[in-house]
Coordinates of C-alpha atoms in Angstrom, one line a residue:
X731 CA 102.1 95.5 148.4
X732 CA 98.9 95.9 146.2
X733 CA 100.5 94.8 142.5
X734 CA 98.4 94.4 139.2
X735 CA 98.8 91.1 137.4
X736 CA 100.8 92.5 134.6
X737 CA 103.0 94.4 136.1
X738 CA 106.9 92.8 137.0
X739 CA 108.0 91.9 140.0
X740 CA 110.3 93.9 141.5
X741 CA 113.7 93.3 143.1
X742 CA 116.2 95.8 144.8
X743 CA 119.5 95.4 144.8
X744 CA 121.1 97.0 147.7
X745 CA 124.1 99.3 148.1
X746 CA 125.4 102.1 149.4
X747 CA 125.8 106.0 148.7
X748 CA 129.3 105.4 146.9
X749 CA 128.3 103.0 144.3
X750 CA 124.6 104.3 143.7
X751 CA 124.7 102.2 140.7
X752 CA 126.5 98.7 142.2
X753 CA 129.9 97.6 141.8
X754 CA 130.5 96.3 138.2
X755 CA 130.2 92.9 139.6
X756 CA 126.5 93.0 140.8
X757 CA 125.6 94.8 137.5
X758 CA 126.0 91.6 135.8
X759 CA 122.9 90.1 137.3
X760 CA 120.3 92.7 136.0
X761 CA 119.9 91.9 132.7
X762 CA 119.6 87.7 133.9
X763 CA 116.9 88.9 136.2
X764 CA 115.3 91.3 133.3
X765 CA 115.3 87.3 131.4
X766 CA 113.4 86.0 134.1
X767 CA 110.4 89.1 134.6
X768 CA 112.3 90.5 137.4
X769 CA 113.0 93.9 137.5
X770 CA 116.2 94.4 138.9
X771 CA 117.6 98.2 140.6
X772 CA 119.8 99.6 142.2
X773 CA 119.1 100.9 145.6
X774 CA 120.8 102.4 148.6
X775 CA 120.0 100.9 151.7
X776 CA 120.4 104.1 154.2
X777 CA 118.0 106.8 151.2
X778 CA 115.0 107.7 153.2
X779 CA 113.4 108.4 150.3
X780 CA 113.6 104.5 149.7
X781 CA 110.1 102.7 149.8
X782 CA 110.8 99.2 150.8
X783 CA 107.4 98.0 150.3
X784 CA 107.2 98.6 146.9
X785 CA 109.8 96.0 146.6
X786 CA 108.8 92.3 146.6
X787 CA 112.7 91.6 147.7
X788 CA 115.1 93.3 148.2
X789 CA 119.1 92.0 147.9
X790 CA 121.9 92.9 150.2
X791 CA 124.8 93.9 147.8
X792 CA 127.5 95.8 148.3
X793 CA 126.4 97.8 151.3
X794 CA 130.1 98.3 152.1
X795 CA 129.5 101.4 154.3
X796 CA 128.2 99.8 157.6
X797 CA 131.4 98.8 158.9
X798 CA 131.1 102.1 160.9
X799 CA 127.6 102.1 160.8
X800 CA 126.7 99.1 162.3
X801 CA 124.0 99.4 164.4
X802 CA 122.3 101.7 162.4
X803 CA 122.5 99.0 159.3
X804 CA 121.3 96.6 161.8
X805 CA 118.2 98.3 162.2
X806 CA 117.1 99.5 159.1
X807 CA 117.6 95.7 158.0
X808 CA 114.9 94.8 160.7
X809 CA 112.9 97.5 158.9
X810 CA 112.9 96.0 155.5
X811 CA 109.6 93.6 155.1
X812 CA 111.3 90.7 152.5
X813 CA 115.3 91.1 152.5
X814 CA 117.5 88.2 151.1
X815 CA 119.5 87.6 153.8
X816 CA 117.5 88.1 156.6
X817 CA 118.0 90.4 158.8
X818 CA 118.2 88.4 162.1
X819 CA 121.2 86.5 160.1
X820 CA 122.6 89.6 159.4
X821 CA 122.5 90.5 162.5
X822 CA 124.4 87.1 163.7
X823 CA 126.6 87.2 160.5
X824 CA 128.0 90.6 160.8
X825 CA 129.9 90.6 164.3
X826 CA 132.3 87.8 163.7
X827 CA 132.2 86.1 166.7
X828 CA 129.5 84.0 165.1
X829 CA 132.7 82.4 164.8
X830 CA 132.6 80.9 168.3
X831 CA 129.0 79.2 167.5
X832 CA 130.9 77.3 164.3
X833 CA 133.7 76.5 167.0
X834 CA 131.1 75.3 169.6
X835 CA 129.2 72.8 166.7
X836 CA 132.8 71.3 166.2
X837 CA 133.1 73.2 162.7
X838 CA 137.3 73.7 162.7
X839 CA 138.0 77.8 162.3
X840 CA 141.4 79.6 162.4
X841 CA 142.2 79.3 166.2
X842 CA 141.3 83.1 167.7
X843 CA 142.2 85.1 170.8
X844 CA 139.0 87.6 171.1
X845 CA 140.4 91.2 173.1
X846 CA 137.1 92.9 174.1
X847 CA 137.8 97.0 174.8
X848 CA 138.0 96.5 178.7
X849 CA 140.5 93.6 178.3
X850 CA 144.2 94.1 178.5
X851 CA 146.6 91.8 175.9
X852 CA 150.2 90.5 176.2
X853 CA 151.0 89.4 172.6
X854 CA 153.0 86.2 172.0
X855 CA 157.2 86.5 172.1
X856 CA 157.3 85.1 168.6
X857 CA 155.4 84.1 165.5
X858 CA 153.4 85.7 162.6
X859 CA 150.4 86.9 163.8
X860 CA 147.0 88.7 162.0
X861 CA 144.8 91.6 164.1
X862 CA 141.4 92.5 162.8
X863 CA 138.1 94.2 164.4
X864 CA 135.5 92.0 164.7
X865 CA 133.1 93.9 163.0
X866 CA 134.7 94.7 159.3
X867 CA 134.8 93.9 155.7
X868 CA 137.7 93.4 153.1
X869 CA 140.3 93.3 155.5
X870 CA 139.7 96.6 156.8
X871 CA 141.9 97.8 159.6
X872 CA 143.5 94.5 159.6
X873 CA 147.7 93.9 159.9
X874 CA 150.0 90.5 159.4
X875 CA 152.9 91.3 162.6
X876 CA 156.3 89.3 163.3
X877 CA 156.1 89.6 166.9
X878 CA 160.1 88.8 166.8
X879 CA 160.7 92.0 165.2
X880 CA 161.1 94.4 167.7
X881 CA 159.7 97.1 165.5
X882 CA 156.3 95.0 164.7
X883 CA 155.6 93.6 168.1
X884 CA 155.2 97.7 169.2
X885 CA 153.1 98.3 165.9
X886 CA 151.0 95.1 166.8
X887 CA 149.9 96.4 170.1
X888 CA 149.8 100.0 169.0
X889 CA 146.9 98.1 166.8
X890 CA 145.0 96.8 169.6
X891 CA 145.3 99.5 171.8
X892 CA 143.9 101.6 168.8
X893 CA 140.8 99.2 168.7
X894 CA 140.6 98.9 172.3
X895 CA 139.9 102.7 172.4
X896 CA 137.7 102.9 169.5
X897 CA 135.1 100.4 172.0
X898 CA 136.2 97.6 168.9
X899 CA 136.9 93.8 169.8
X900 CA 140.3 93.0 168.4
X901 CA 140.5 89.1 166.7
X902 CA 144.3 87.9 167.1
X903 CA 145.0 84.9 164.6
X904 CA 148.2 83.1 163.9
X905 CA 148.7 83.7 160.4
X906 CA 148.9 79.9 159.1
X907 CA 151.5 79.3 156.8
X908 CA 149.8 77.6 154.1
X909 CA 148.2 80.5 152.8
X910 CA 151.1 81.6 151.3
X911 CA 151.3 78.7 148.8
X912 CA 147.6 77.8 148.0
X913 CA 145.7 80.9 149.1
X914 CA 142.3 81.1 150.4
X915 CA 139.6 79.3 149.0
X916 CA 136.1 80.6 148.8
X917 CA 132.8 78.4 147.9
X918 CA 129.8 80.0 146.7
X919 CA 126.3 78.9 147.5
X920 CA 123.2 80.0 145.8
X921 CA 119.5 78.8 147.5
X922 CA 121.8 76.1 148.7
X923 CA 123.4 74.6 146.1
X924 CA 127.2 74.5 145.6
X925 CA 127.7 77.3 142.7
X926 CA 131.5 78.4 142.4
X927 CA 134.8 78.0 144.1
X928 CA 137.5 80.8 143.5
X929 CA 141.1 80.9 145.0
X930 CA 142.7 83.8 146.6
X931 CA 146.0 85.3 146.8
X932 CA 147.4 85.9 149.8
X933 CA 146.8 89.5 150.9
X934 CA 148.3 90.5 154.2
X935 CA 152.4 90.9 154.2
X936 CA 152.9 93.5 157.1
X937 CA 151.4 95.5 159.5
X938 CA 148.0 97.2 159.2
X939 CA 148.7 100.5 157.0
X940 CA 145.2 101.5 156.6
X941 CA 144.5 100.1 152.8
X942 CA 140.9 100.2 152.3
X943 CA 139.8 96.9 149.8
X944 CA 136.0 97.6 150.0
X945 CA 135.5 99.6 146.8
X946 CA 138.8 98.3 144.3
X947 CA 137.6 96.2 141.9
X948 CA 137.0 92.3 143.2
X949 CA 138.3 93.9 146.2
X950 CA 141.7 94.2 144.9
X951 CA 142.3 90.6 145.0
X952 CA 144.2 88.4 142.9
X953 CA 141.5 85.6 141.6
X954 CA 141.1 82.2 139.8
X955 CA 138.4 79.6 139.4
X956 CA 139.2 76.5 141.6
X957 CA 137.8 73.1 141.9
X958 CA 137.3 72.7 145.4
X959 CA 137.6 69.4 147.0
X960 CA 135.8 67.2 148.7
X961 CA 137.1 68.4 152.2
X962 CA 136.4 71.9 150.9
X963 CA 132.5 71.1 150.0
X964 CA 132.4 68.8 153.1
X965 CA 133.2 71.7 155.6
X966 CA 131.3 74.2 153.9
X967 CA 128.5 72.1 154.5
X968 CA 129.2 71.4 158.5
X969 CA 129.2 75.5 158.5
X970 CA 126.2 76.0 156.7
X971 CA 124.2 73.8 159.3
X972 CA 125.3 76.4 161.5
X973 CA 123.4 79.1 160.2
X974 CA 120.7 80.5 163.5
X975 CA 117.1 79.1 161.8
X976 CA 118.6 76.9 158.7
X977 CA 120.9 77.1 155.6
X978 CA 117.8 76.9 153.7
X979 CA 117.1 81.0 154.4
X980 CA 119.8 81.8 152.9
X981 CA 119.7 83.3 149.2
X982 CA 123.4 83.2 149.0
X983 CA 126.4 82.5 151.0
X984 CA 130.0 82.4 150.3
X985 CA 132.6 80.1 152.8
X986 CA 136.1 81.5 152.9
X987 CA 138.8 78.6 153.6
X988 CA 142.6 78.3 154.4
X989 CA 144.6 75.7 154.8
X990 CA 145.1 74.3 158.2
X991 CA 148.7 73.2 159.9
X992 CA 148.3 69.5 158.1
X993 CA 147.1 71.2 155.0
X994 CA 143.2 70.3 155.9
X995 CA 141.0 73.2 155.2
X996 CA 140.0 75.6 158.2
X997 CA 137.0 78.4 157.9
X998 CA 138.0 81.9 157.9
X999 CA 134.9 83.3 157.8
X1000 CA 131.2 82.3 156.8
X1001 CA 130.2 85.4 154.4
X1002 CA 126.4 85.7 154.6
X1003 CA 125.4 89.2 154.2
X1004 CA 127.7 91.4 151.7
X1005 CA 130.5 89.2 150.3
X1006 CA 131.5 90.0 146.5
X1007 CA 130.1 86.8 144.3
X1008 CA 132.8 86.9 141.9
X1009 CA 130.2 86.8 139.0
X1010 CA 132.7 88.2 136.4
X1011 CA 134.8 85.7 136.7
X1012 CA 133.0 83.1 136.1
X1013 CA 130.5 84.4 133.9
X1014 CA 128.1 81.6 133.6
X1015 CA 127.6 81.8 137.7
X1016 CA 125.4 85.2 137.3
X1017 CA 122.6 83.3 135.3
X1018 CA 122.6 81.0 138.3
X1019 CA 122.3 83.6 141.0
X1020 CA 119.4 85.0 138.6
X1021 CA 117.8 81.8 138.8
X1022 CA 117.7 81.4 142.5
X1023 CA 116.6 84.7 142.8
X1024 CA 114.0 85.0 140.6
X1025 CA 112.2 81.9 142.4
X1026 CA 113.3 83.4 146.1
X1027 CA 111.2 86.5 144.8
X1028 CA 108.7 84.6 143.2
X1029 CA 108.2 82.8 146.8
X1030 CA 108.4 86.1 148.9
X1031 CA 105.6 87.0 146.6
X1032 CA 103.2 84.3 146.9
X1033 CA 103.5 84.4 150.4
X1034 CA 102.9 88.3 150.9
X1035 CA 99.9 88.8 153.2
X1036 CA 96.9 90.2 150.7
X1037 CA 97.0 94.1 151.4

């Protein structure tokens, strides 16, 4: 990109065609990035009218759309010349059998039964039990079952069969326990430095009903600001080193945590290419996430090839 010396640097924020102008959460970190001589938009990641060169980076937000999409998303990713994540982490990030990479380095997750769409399943005679694709967002298309009950062992396989036929790999979880008293605990990472922790009300009580999270505010979620433990920061750090080509790509990252059997935290998931940030509640957190960003794009500048 051929740039004059006075003119700002320039960073996209990236969406999707039903919030054109970001979620109210993003929107907090324009005017921290105007601070810092970054000019901060809104963009939507599948406009082919989009020129992605003119953009010295360019920041996956709340491109909530893809779930369906995913291929697609994939590849104009690939097409996008500096994008904070990067697009092969993407790529790894958005299937969530990533998940068996964390297990394989030894990082604990919630133990999970993977149902490809050729594979036939017998569910369990008893227990609580959660079903979710492995490629979704928000807990999209995902259902807590009581595979005693009769009536909610034939809803849970009616679930995977539905996946099944859709060509979707069905994740079967036991729902652990201690999520109903302490919630889920997610720590955020900016340029790889602890930022935030936040705690999360349990969300799943029945059987999938097709409740769509992506676009309510915070995701519908019941939030507070946590101080996470040393356990917490310990395995959030053991997943990071994870991360295909080095945690120290990463722009942002947020690690979602339950509590195991014994009360020690497990990972959920490792969030790495759309998760919400939870900038408005904690207000201070959105001038940090403008201060790694403006040096990310500051660095993606310096080492654009001259044009």
């Amino acid at each position: 990109m051929i740039r004059s010396d006075s003119s700002p640097l320039r960073v996209g924020l990236v969406t999707c065609a039903r919030l054109p102008r970001l979620d109210d959460d993003t929107r907090q970190v324009i005017e921290p990035l105007n601070a810092r001589g970054i000019a901060a938009v809104p963009v939507v990641w599948d406009d082919p009218a989009v020129q992605w060169t003119t953009f010295d980076l360019a920041i996956v937000r709340c491109c909530w759309d893809y779930v369906g999409r995913h291929a697609e998303f994939l590849s104009w990713a690939s097409s996008v010349p500096r994008l904070a994540n990067p697009a092969d982490v993407l790529a790894w990030n958005t299937d969530k059998r990533y998940l068996l990479d964390l297990a394989d380095a030894g990082v604990p997750i919630v133990p999970t039964t993977w149902v490809d769409p050729d594979q036939a399943w017998t569910p369990p005679r008893n227990g609580d039990w959660v079903i979710k694709p492995a490629i979704s967002i928000a807990s999209l298309d995902t259902g807590r079952y009581r595979l005693a009950d009769p009536g909610e062992r034939r809803l849970a396989v009616a679930h995977v069969r539905g996946l099944r036929a859709e060509g979707r790999t069905a994740m079967i979880q036991p729902y652990l326990e201690g999520v109903d008293y302490d919630g889920e605990t997610s720590l955020v990472y900016f340029a790889g430095a602890f930022s935030h922790a936040v705690r999360k009300a349990p969300v799943l009580d029945g059987p999938d009903v097709g409740l769509d999270r992506r676009f309510l505010p915070q995701g519908g979620l019941d939030l507070r600001a946590r101080y996470p433990s040393r356990a917490h920061l310990a395995l959030a750090e053991r997943a990071l080193a994870v991360v295909p080509g080095g945690s120290d790509r990463l722009l942002y990252a947020r690690i979602d945590m339950v509590p195991g059997p014994l009360g020690e935290p497990m990972l959920m998931e490792l969030e790495l290419t759309e998760p919400q940030l939870y900038f408005g509640l904690i207000p201070e957190t959105a001038e940090r996430f403008a201060s790694a960003a403006a040096a990310w794009t500051r660095a993606a500048q310096r080492h654009e090839p001259t044009q």
